XYZ file of C-alpha atoms in Angstrom:
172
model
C 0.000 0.000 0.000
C 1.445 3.457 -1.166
C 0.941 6.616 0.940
C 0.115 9.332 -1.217
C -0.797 12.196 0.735
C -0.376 12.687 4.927
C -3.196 13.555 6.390
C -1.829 16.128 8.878
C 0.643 18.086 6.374
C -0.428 17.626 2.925
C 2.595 16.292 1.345
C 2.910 14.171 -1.581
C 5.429 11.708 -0.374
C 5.559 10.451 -3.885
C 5.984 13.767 -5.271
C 9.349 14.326 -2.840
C 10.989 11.162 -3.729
C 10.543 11.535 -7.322
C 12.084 15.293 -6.862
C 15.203 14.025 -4.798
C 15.670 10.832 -6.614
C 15.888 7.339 -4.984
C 18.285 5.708 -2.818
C 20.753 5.505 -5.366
C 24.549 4.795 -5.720
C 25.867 7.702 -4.292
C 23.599 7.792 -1.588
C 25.111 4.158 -0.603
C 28.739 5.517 -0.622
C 27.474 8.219 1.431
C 26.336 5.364 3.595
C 29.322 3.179 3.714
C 31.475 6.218 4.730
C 29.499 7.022 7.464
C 29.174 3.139 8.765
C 33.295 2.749 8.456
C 34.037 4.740 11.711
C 31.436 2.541 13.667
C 33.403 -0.537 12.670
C 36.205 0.544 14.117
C 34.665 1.704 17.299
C 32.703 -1.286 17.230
C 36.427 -3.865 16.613
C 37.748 -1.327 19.312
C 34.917 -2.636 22.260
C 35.399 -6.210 21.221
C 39.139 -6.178 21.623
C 38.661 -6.576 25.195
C 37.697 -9.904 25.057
C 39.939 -11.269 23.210
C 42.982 -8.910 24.968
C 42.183 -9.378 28.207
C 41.462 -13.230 27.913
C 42.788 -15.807 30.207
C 44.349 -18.327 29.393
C 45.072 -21.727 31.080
C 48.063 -21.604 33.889
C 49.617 -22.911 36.858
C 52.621 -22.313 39.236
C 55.842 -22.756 37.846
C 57.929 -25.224 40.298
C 61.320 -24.209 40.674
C 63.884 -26.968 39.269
C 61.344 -29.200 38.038
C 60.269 -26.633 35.119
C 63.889 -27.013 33.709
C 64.339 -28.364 30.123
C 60.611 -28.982 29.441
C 59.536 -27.843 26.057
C 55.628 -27.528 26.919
C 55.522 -26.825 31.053
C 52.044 -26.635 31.643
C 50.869 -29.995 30.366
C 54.237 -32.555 31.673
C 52.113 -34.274 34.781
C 54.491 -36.699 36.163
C 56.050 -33.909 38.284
C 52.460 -32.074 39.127
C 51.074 -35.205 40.952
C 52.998 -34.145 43.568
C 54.061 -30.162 43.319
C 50.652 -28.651 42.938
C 47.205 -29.037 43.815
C 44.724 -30.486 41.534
C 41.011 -29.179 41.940
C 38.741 -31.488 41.423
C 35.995 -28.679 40.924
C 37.479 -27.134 38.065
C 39.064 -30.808 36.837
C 42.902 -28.811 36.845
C 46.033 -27.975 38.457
C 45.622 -25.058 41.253
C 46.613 -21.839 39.213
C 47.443 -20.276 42.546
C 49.028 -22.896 44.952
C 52.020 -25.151 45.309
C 52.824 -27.557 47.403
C 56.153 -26.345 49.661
C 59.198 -27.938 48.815
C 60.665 -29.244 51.791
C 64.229 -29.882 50.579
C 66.598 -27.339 48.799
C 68.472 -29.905 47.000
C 68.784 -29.805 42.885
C 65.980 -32.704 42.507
C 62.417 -33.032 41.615
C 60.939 -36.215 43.185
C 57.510 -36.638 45.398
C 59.727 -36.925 49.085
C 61.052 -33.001 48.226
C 57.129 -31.580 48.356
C 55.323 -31.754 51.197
C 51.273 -32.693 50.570
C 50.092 -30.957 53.672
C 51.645 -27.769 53.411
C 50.881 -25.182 50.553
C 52.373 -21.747 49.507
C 51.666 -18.898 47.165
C 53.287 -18.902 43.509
C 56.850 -17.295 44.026
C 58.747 -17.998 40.665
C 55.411 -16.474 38.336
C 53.088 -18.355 36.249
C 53.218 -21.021 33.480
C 50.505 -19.538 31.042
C 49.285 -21.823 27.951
C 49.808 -20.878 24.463
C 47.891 -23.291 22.836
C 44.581 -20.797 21.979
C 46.634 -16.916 22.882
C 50.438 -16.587 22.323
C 49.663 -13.685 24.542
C 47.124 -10.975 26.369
C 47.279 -9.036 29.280
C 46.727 -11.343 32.009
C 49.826 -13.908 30.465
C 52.238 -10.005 30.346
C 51.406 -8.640 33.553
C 50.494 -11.684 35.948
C 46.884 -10.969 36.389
C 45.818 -14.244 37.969
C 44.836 -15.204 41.500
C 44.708 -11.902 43.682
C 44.892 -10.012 41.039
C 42.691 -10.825 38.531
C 40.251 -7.859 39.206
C 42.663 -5.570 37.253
C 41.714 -7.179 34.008
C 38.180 -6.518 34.552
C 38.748 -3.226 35.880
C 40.537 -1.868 32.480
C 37.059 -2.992 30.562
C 35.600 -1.108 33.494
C 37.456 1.826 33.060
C 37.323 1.657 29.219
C 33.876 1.616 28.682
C 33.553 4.665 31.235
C 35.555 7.025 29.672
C 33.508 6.155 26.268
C 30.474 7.052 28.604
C 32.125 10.244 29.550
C 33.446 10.988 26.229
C 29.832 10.710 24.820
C 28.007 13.390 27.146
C 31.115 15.691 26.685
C 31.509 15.039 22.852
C 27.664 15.032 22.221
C 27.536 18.490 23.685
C 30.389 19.690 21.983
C 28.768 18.455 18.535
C 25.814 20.418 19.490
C 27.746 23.566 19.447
């Protein structure tokens, strides 16, 4: 059904479009323009996720971790050097066992079962799905894992800000 006249104002609708001309090719150029900046802005929110990911890790254990090509995965040492939760079905990301012995070995009488401490020597992060993001670079796990989502906190509050400020400005 075509509208030919409104009511309240009189206009020939029909009358206007033939007198501008249809949505034609310029008019989609026009278009696309105008949609590339909200792609970016758009790629620019999503980063976060992917930036900020994180990815699987666990402690590294001093003297154990030596000469092993893929740390996070070699089990025969974790049985007995870190904590496995069976809640989350993996190694403690946060926890070690505490090595009772200072000599230059790596064998189940060293670690103590009963006893755990904090992650001294850093993390072991996996590379298999990020080679790297935030939490891997800055060591953004266990107590401090609020700092990751705190910058998408931050982020998306100075776009907040920047869009009353901005908006008014545009209005000028």
């Amino acid at each position: 059904m075509r509208v030919r006249h409104s009511e309240t104002m009189g206009i020939d609708i029909d009358a206007v479009f033939k007198e501008i001309g249809e949505f034609g090719s310029y008019q989609r150029r026009i278009y696309f323009l105008l949609c590339l900046p909200a792609i970016f802005v758009g790629a620019g929110n999503l980063a976060q996720v992917f930036i900020a990911a994180t990815p699987k890790y666990r402690c590294v254990v001093p003297l154990c971790d030596a000469n092993i090509s893929n740390p996070l995965y070699y089990q025969p040492f974790l049985n007995f050097t870190i904590p496995y939760n069976i809640k989350d079905n993996s190694w403690d990301g946060c926890q070690r066992y505490q090595r009772l012995h200072n000599d230059h070995s790596c064998i189940p009488e060293d670690f103590s079962k009963n006893i755990t401490e904090e992650c001294r020597e850093g993390k072991a992060f996996s590379t298999d799905i990020y080679s790297s993001t935030i939490v891997s670079e800055f060591n953004l796990t266990c107590n401090a894992a609020w700092k990751a989502e705190m910058s998408q906190t931050i982020y998306f509050s100075g776009v907040m800000v920047g869009s009353f400020l901005f908006g008014i400005v545009g209005d000028l």
